[in-house]
mmCIF file with all atom_site columns, C-alpha atoms in Angstrom:
data_model
loop_
_atom_site.group_PDB
_atom_site.id
_atom_site.type_symbol
_atom_site.label_atom_id
_atom_site.label_alt_id
_atom_site.label_comp_id
_atom_site.label_asym_id
_atom_site.label_entity_id
_atom_site.label_seq_id
_atom_site.pdbx_PDB_ins_code
_atom_site.Cartn_x
_atom_site.Cartn_y
_atom_site.Cartn_z
_atom_site.occupancy
_atom_site.B_iso_or_equiv
_atom_site.pdbx_formal_charge
_atom_site.auth_seq_id
_atom_site.auth_comp_id
_atom_site.auth_asym_id
_atom_site.auth_atom_id
_atom_site.pdbx_PDB_model_num
ATOM 1   C CA . MET A 1 1   ? 0.000   0.000  0.000   1.00 78.00 ? 29  MET A CA 1
ATOM 2   C CA . LYS A 1 2   ? 1.283   3.439  -0.910  1.00 81.00 ? 30  LYS A CA 1
ATOM 3   C CA . PHE A 1 3   ? -0.207  6.805  0.000   1.00 79.00 ? 31  PHE A CA 1
ATOM 4   C CA . ARG A 1 4   ? -1.020  9.159  -2.887  1.00 80.00 ? 32  ARG A CA 1
ATOM 5   C CA . GLY A 1 5   ? -0.775  12.304 -0.779  1.00 81.00 ? 33  GLY A CA 1
ATOM 6   C CA . VAL A 1 6   ? -2.968  14.206 1.643   1.00 85.00 ? 34  VAL A CA 1
ATOM 7   C CA . ASN A 1 7   ? -6.682  13.949 0.827   1.00 89.00 ? 35  ASN A CA 1
ATOM 8   C CA . HIS A 1 8   ? -7.673  16.861 3.034   1.00 92.00 ? 36  HIS A CA 1
ATOM 9   C CA . LEU A 1 9   ? -6.506  18.761 6.049   1.00 93.00 ? 37  LEU A CA 1
ATOM 10  C CA . ALA A 1 10  ? -9.425  19.760 8.303   1.00 93.00 ? 38  ALA A CA 1
ATOM 11  C CA . MET A 1 11  ? -9.206  22.879 10.438  1.00 92.00 ? 39  MET A CA 1
ATOM 12  C CA . VAL A 1 12  ? -11.635 25.073 12.346  1.00 90.00 ? 40  VAL A CA 1
ATOM 13  C CA . THR A 1 13  ? -12.962 28.581 11.773  1.00 92.00 ? 41  THR A CA 1
ATOM 14  C CA . ASN A 1 14  ? -15.232 30.946 13.689  1.00 90.00 ? 42  ASN A CA 1
ATOM 15  C CA . ASP A 1 15  ? -16.209 32.739 10.475  1.00 92.00 ? 43  ASP A CA 1
ATOM 16  C CA . MET A 1 16  ? -16.847 30.764 7.291   1.00 96.00 ? 44  MET A CA 1
ATOM 17  C CA . GLU A 1 17  ? -17.524 33.888 5.207   1.00 96.00 ? 45  GLU A CA 1
ATOM 18  C CA . LYS A 1 18  ? -14.057 35.325 5.941   1.00 96.00 ? 46  LYS A CA 1
ATOM 19  C CA . THR A 1 19  ? -12.549 31.905 5.296   1.00 96.00 ? 47  THR A CA 1
ATOM 20  C CA . VAL A 1 20  ? -14.328 31.598 1.925   1.00 98.00 ? 48  VAL A CA 1
ATOM 21  C CA . ARG A 1 21  ? -13.265 35.117 0.899   1.00 98.00 ? 49  ARG A CA 1
ATOM 22  C CA . PHE A 1 22  ? -9.640  34.307 1.720   1.00 98.00 ? 50  PHE A CA 1
ATOM 23  C CA . TYR A 1 23  ? -9.266  30.800 0.263   1.00 98.00 ? 51  TYR A CA 1
ATOM 24  C CA . ARG A 1 24  ? -11.601 31.147 -2.740  1.00 98.00 ? 52  ARG A CA 1
ATOM 25  C CA . ASP A 1 25  ? -11.469 34.831 -3.591  1.00 98.00 ? 53  ASP A CA 1
ATOM 26  C CA . ILE A 1 26  ? -7.867  35.752 -2.689  1.00 97.00 ? 54  ILE A CA 1
ATOM 27  C CA . LEU A 1 27  ? -5.968  32.461 -3.068  1.00 97.00 ? 55  LEU A CA 1
ATOM 28  C CA . GLY A 1 28  ? -8.174  31.248 -5.952  1.00 97.00 ? 56  GLY A CA 1
ATOM 29  C CA . MET A 1 29  ? -8.927  27.816 -4.477  1.00 97.00 ? 57  MET A CA 1
ATOM 30  C CA . PRO A 1 30  ? -12.316 26.599 -5.757  1.00 97.00 ? 58  PRO A CA 1
ATOM 31  C CA . LEU A 1 31  ? -14.921 25.764 -3.112  1.00 98.00 ? 59  LEU A CA 1
ATOM 32  C CA . VAL A 1 32  ? -15.589 22.149 -4.144  1.00 97.00 ? 60  VAL A CA 1
ATOM 33  C CA . ALA A 1 33  ? -17.887 20.944 -1.352  1.00 96.00 ? 61  ALA A CA 1
ATOM 34  C CA . ALA A 1 34  ? -20.110 22.704 1.160   1.00 96.00 ? 62  ALA A CA 1
ATOM 35  C CA . ILE A 1 35  ? -21.985 20.469 3.554   1.00 95.00 ? 63  ILE A CA 1
ATOM 36  C CA . GLY A 1 36  ? -23.811 21.003 6.811   1.00 93.00 ? 64  GLY A CA 1
ATOM 37  C CA . ASN A 1 37  ? -26.182 23.561 8.274   1.00 89.00 ? 65  ASN A CA 1
ATOM 38  C CA . THR A 1 38  ? -28.795 20.796 8.466   1.00 91.00 ? 66  THR A CA 1
ATOM 39  C CA . PRO A 1 39  ? -30.467 19.035 11.411  1.00 91.00 ? 67  PRO A CA 1
ATOM 40  C CA . GLN A 1 40  ? -28.150 16.057 10.842  1.00 91.00 ? 68  GLN A CA 1
ATOM 41  C CA . LEU A 1 41  ? -25.012 18.231 10.599  1.00 89.00 ? 69  LEU A CA 1
ATOM 42  C CA . PRO A 1 42  ? -25.680 21.493 12.462  1.00 90.00 ? 70  PRO A CA 1
ATOM 43  C CA . TYR A 1 43  ? -22.382 23.154 11.502  1.00 91.00 ? 71  TYR A CA 1
ATOM 44  C CA . ARG A 1 44  ? -20.844 23.995 8.131   1.00 95.00 ? 72  ARG A CA 1
ATOM 45  C CA . HIS A 1 45  ? -17.967 21.934 6.698   1.00 95.00 ? 73  HIS A CA 1
ATOM 46  C CA . TYR A 1 46  ? -16.406 23.388 3.522   1.00 97.00 ? 74  TYR A CA 1
ATOM 47  C CA . PHE A 1 47  ? -13.678 22.003 1.251   1.00 97.00 ? 75  PHE A CA 1
ATOM 48  C CA . PHE A 1 48  ? -11.373 24.060 -1.004  1.00 97.00 ? 76  PHE A CA 1
ATOM 49  C CA . GLU A 1 49  ? -9.341  22.479 -3.807  1.00 97.00 ? 77  GLU A CA 1
ATOM 50  C CA . ALA A 1 50  ? -5.631  23.049 -3.193  1.00 95.00 ? 78  ALA A CA 1
ATOM 51  C CA . GLY A 1 51  ? -4.492  20.932 -6.152  1.00 92.00 ? 79  GLY A CA 1
ATOM 52  C CA . PRO A 1 52  ? -5.328  17.655 -7.887  1.00 91.00 ? 80  PRO A CA 1
ATOM 53  C CA . ASN A 1 53  ? -6.892  15.275 -5.336  1.00 90.00 ? 81  ASN A CA 1
ATOM 54  C CA . SER A 1 54  ? -5.931  17.675 -2.527  1.00 93.00 ? 82  SER A CA 1
ATOM 55  C CA . THR A 1 55  ? -8.244  19.809 -0.415  1.00 96.00 ? 83  THR A CA 1
ATOM 56  C CA . ILE A 1 56  ? -8.176  21.943 2.688   1.00 96.00 ? 84  ILE A CA 1
ATOM 57  C CA . ALA A 1 57  ? -11.344 21.830 4.772   1.00 97.00 ? 85  ALA A CA 1
ATOM 58  C CA . PHE A 1 58  ? -12.869 23.925 7.523   1.00 95.00 ? 86  PHE A CA 1
ATOM 59  C CA . PHE A 1 59  ? -15.459 23.200 10.170  1.00 93.00 ? 87  PHE A CA 1
ATOM 60  C CA . GLU A 1 60  ? -17.299 26.328 11.303  1.00 93.00 ? 88  GLU A CA 1
ATOM 61  C CA . TRP A 1 61  ? -17.682 26.267 15.069  1.00 87.00 ? 89  TRP A CA 1
ATOM 62  C CA . PRO A 1 62  ? -18.651 29.822 16.125  1.00 80.00 ? 90  PRO A CA 1
ATOM 63  C CA . GLY A 1 63  ? -17.364 30.744 19.552  1.00 78.00 ? 91  GLY A CA 1
ATOM 64  C CA . MET A 1 64  ? -15.338 27.547 19.894  1.00 70.00 ? 92  MET A CA 1
ATOM 65  C CA . VAL A 1 65  ? -12.009 28.783 18.549  1.00 64.00 ? 93  VAL A CA 1
ATOM 66  C CA . GLU A 1 66  ? -9.790  31.092 20.575  1.00 65.00 ? 94  GLU A CA 1
ATOM 67  C CA . GLU A 1 67  ? -8.025  33.967 18.865  1.00 65.00 ? 95  GLU A CA 1
ATOM 68  C CA . PHE A 1 68  ? -4.776  32.486 17.642  1.00 64.00 ? 96  PHE A CA 1
ATOM 69  C CA . HIS A 1 69  ? -1.722  33.698 15.801  1.00 65.00 ? 97  HIS A CA 1
ATOM 70  C CA . LYS A 1 70  ? 1.624   31.930 15.581  1.00 61.00 ? 98  LYS A CA 1
ATOM 71  C CA . PRO A 1 71  ? 4.209   32.615 12.879  1.00 66.00 ? 99  PRO A CA 1
ATOM 72  C CA . ALA A 1 72  ? 5.307   29.543 10.911  1.00 65.00 ? 100 ALA A CA 1
ATOM 73  C CA . GLY A 1 73  ? 8.390   27.801 12.241  1.00 61.00 ? 101 GLY A CA 1
ATOM 74  C CA . GLN A 1 74  ? 8.456   29.690 15.530  1.00 66.00 ? 102 GLN A CA 1
ATOM 75  C CA . PRO A 1 75  ? 7.975   28.006 18.924  1.00 64.00 ? 103 PRO A CA 1
ATOM 76  C CA . ALA A 1 76  ? 4.651   28.632 20.641  1.00 65.00 ? 104 ALA A CA 1
ATOM 77  C CA . THR A 1 77  ? 3.658   28.755 24.263  1.00 69.00 ? 105 THR A CA 1
ATOM 78  C CA . GLY A 1 78  ? 0.866   26.510 25.446  1.00 66.00 ? 106 GLY A CA 1
ATOM 79  C CA . ARG A 1 79  ? -0.673  23.622 23.582  1.00 63.00 ? 107 ARG A CA 1
ATOM 80  C CA . ILE A 1 80  ? -0.459  23.393 19.818  1.00 60.00 ? 108 ILE A CA 1
ATOM 81  C CA . GLN A 1 81  ? -1.217  20.636 17.288  1.00 63.00 ? 109 GLN A CA 1
ATOM 82  C CA . PHE A 1 82  ? 0.560   21.783 14.170  1.00 73.00 ? 110 PHE A CA 1
ATOM 83  C CA . ASP A 1 83  ? 2.822   24.567 13.007  1.00 79.00 ? 111 ASP A CA 1
ATOM 84  C CA . HIS A 1 84  ? 1.695   25.609 9.520   1.00 86.00 ? 112 HIS A CA 1
ATOM 85  C CA . VAL A 1 85  ? 0.330   24.444 6.163   1.00 92.00 ? 113 VAL A CA 1
ATOM 86  C CA . SER A 1 86  ? 2.437   24.760 3.020   1.00 94.00 ? 114 SER A CA 1
ATOM 87  C CA . PHE A 1 87  ? 0.881   24.867 -0.442  1.00 95.00 ? 115 PHE A CA 1
ATOM 88  C CA . ASP A 1 88  ? 2.904   23.766 -3.469  1.00 93.00 ? 116 ASP A CA 1
ATOM 89  C CA . VAL A 1 89  ? 3.127   26.168 -6.417  1.00 95.00 ? 117 VAL A CA 1
ATOM 90  C CA . GLU A 1 90  ? 4.440   25.227 -9.849  1.00 93.00 ? 118 GLU A CA 1
ATOM 91  C CA . SER A 1 91  ? 7.229   27.754 -10.353 1.00 94.00 ? 119 SER A CA 1
ATOM 92  C CA . GLU A 1 92  ? 9.237   30.633 -8.939  1.00 95.00 ? 120 GLU A CA 1
ATOM 93  C CA . ASP A 1 93  ? 7.137   32.962 -11.130 1.00 97.00 ? 121 ASP A CA 1
ATOM 94  C CA . ALA A 1 94  ? 3.941   31.563 -9.579  1.00 96.00 ? 122 ALA A CA 1
ATOM 95  C CA . LEU A 1 95  ? 5.400   32.168 -6.112  1.00 97.00 ? 123 LEU A CA 1
ATOM 96  C CA . LEU A 1 96  ? 6.175   35.798 -7.020  1.00 97.00 ? 124 LEU A CA 1
ATOM 97  C CA . GLU A 1 97  ? 2.695   36.217 -8.520  1.00 97.00 ? 125 GLU A CA 1
ATOM 98  C CA . LEU A 1 98  ? 1.064   34.900 -5.336  1.00 97.00 ? 126 LEU A CA 1
ATOM 99  C CA . GLN A 1 99  ? 3.257   37.150 -3.203  1.00 98.00 ? 127 GLN A CA 1
ATOM 100 C CA . GLY A 1 100 ? 2.049   40.155 -5.227  1.00 98.00 ? 128 GLY A CA 1
ATOM 101 C CA . MET A 1 101 ? -1.609  39.087 -5.105  1.00 97.00 ? 129 MET A CA 1
ATOM 102 C CA . LEU A 1 102 ? -1.471  38.684 -1.323  1.00 98.00 ? 130 LEU A CA 1
ATOM 103 C CA . ALA A 1 103 ? 0.180   42.073 -0.842  1.00 98.00 ? 131 ALA A CA 1
ATOM 104 C CA . LYS A 1 104 ? -2.394  43.715 -3.153  1.00 97.00 ? 132 LYS A CA 1
ATOM 105 C CA . ALA A 1 105 ? -5.205  42.133 -1.084  1.00 97.00 ? 133 ALA A CA 1
ATOM 106 C CA . GLY A 1 106 ? -3.715  43.628 2.094   1.00 97.00 ? 134 GLY A CA 1
ATOM 107 C CA . VAL A 1 107 ? -2.367  40.335 3.433   1.00 96.00 ? 135 VAL A CA 1
ATOM 108 C CA . GLU A 1 108 ? 0.988   40.615 5.188   1.00 95.00 ? 136 GLU A CA 1
ATOM 109 C CA . VAL A 1 109 ? 3.434   38.381 3.308   1.00 97.00 ? 137 VAL A CA 1
ATOM 110 C CA . THR A 1 110 ? 7.163   37.732 3.727   1.00 96.00 ? 138 THR A CA 1
ATOM 111 C CA . HIS A 1 111 ? 9.961   38.048 1.218   1.00 96.00 ? 139 HIS A CA 1
ATOM 112 C CA . ILE A 1 112 ? 11.033  34.807 -0.485  1.00 97.00 ? 140 ILE A CA 1
ATOM 113 C CA . VAL A 1 113 ? 12.941  32.539 1.899   1.00 96.00 ? 141 VAL A CA 1
ATOM 114 C CA . ASP A 1 114 ? 15.557  30.148 0.453   1.00 94.00 ? 142 ASP A CA 1
ATOM 115 C CA . HIS A 1 115 ? 15.502  26.831 2.369   1.00 91.00 ? 143 HIS A CA 1
ATOM 116 C CA . ARG A 1 116 ? 18.047  25.170 -0.007  1.00 87.00 ? 144 ARG A CA 1
ATOM 117 C CA . PHE A 1 117 ? 15.494  22.687 -1.380  1.00 86.00 ? 145 PHE A CA 1
ATOM 118 C CA . ILE A 1 118 ? 12.414  24.940 -1.546  1.00 92.00 ? 146 ILE A CA 1
ATOM 119 C CA . HIS A 1 119 ? 11.760  28.659 -1.880  1.00 96.00 ? 147 HIS A CA 1
ATOM 120 C CA . SER A 1 120 ? 8.871   29.897 0.267   1.00 97.00 ? 148 SER A CA 1
ATOM 121 C CA . ILE A 1 121 ? 6.717   32.830 1.294   1.00 97.00 ? 149 ILE A CA 1
ATOM 122 C CA . TYR A 1 122 ? 4.794   32.989 4.569   1.00 96.00 ? 150 TYR A CA 1
ATOM 123 C CA . PHE A 1 123 ? 1.453   34.605 5.411   1.00 96.00 ? 151 PHE A CA 1
ATOM 124 C CA . THR A 1 124 ? -1.508  34.111 7.754   1.00 94.00 ? 152 THR A CA 1
ATOM 125 C CA . ASP A 1 125 ? -5.162  33.366 6.999   1.00 94.00 ? 153 ASP A CA 1
ATOM 126 C CA . PRO A 1 126 ? -8.045  35.235 8.710   1.00 92.00 ? 154 PRO A CA 1
ATOM 127 C CA . ASN A 1 127 ? -8.261  32.452 11.320  1.00 90.00 ? 155 ASN A CA 1
ATOM 128 C CA . GLY A 1 128 ? -4.672  33.067 12.449  1.00 88.00 ? 156 GLY A CA 1
ATOM 129 C CA . ILE A 1 129 ? -3.412  29.902 10.722  1.00 90.00 ? 157 ILE A CA 1
ATOM 130 C CA . ALA A 1 130 ? 0.179   30.225 9.527   1.00 91.00 ? 158 ALA A CA 1
ATOM 131 C CA . LEU A 1 131 ? 0.481   29.415 5.820   1.00 95.00 ? 159 LEU A CA 1
ATOM 132 C CA . GLU A 1 132 ? 3.374   28.937 3.442   1.00 95.00 ? 160 GLU A CA 1
ATOM 133 C CA . ALA A 1 133 ? 3.556   28.685 -0.333  1.00 96.00 ? 161 ALA A CA 1
ATOM 134 C CA . SER A 1 134 ? 6.573   26.827 -1.686  1.00 95.00 ? 162 SER A CA 1
ATOM 135 C CA . VAL A 1 135 ? 8.185   25.817 -4.940  1.00 95.00 ? 163 VAL A CA 1
ATOM 136 C CA . TRP A 1 136 ? 10.515  22.801 -5.048  1.00 91.00 ? 164 TRP A CA 1
ATOM 137 C CA . ILE A 1 137 ? 14.072  23.670 -6.056  1.00 88.00 ? 165 ILE A CA 1
ATOM 138 C CA . THR A 1 138 ? 15.414  20.192 -5.241  1.00 79.00 ? 166 THR A CA 1
ATOM 139 C CA . ASN A 1 139 ? 12.779  17.544 -4.604  1.00 66.00 ? 167 ASN A CA 1
ATOM 140 C CA . PRO A 1 140 ? 13.719  15.522 -1.495  1.00 62.00 ? 168 PRO A CA 1
ATOM 141 C CA . THR A 1 141 ? 10.828  13.112 -2.087  1.00 62.00 ? 169 THR A CA 1
ATOM 142 C CA . GLY A 1 142 ? 12.763  11.504 -4.935  1.00 60.00 ? 170 GLY A CA 1
ATOM 143 C CA . LEU A 1 143 ? 16.357  11.275 -6.026  1.00 56.00 ? 171 LEU A CA 1
ATOM 144 C CA . PRO A 1 144 ? 16.741  14.433 -8.088  1.00 58.00 ? 172 PRO A CA 1
ATOM 145 C CA . GLU A 1 145 ? 19.350  14.523 -10.802 1.00 64.00 ? 173 GLU A CA 1
ATOM 146 C CA . GLY A 1 146 ? 22.558  16.311 -9.867  1.00 68.00 ? 174 GLY A CA 1
ATOM 147 C CA . VAL A 1 147 ? 21.966  16.533 -6.106  1.00 63.00 ? 175 VAL A CA 1
ATOM 148 C CA . THR A 1 148 ? 25.179  16.081 -4.162  1.00 65.00 ? 176 THR A CA 1
ATOM 149 C CA . ASP A 1 149 ? 24.065  17.351 -0.731  1.00 65.00 ? 177 ASP A CA 1
ATOM 150 C CA . HIS A 1 150 ? 22.765  14.082 0.724   1.00 62.00 ? 178 HIS A CA 1
ATOM 151 C CA . SER A 1 151 ? 22.053  15.718 4.102   1.00 64.00 ? 179 SER A CA 1
ATOM 152 C CA . LEU A 1 152 ? 18.796  16.871 2.486   1.00 56.00 ? 180 LEU A CA 1
ATOM 153 C CA . LEU A 1 153 ? 17.821  13.272 1.694   1.00 57.00 ? 181 LEU A CA 1
ATOM 154 C CA . GLN A 1 154 ? 17.888  11.879 5.236   1.00 58.00 ? 182 GLN A CA 1
ATOM 155 C CA . ASP A 1 155 ? 16.395  8.397  4.625   1.00 53.00 ? 183 ASP A CA 1
ATOM 156 C CA . ARG A 1 156 ? 17.635  7.916  1.049   1.00 49.00 ? 184 ARG A CA 1
#
């Protein structure tokens, strides 16, 4: 058995409208499923397409989520379940385009960070969730041609 990737990552929001405006209208991720708000499922559960066979989902639980903000890759105080979500983009040009779109929409976004195997930008969604967009420079999930720095390929 081999995994094909992440089917969906489910998170929580207090405000589905703000979440839809950010993921669909700013990031351009299509809203591909919207369930709930029924007697059987009294809360909304929405899915946004992040790529082929890949979605990010939100449960709307008003009043259940504390205000939260933690920059990606920085230690946090208190309890925490994950650090950030990174979305894959197809090229350096796409990364620059997204950086410009976010800035134009009033979203605080970092400069491009060179991690040696990916280039990334960091920003935060309206729920305080730290996000990253990355483009692979050297793909550590395979054995890329010409790679000599095997410290990047830990288990290979």
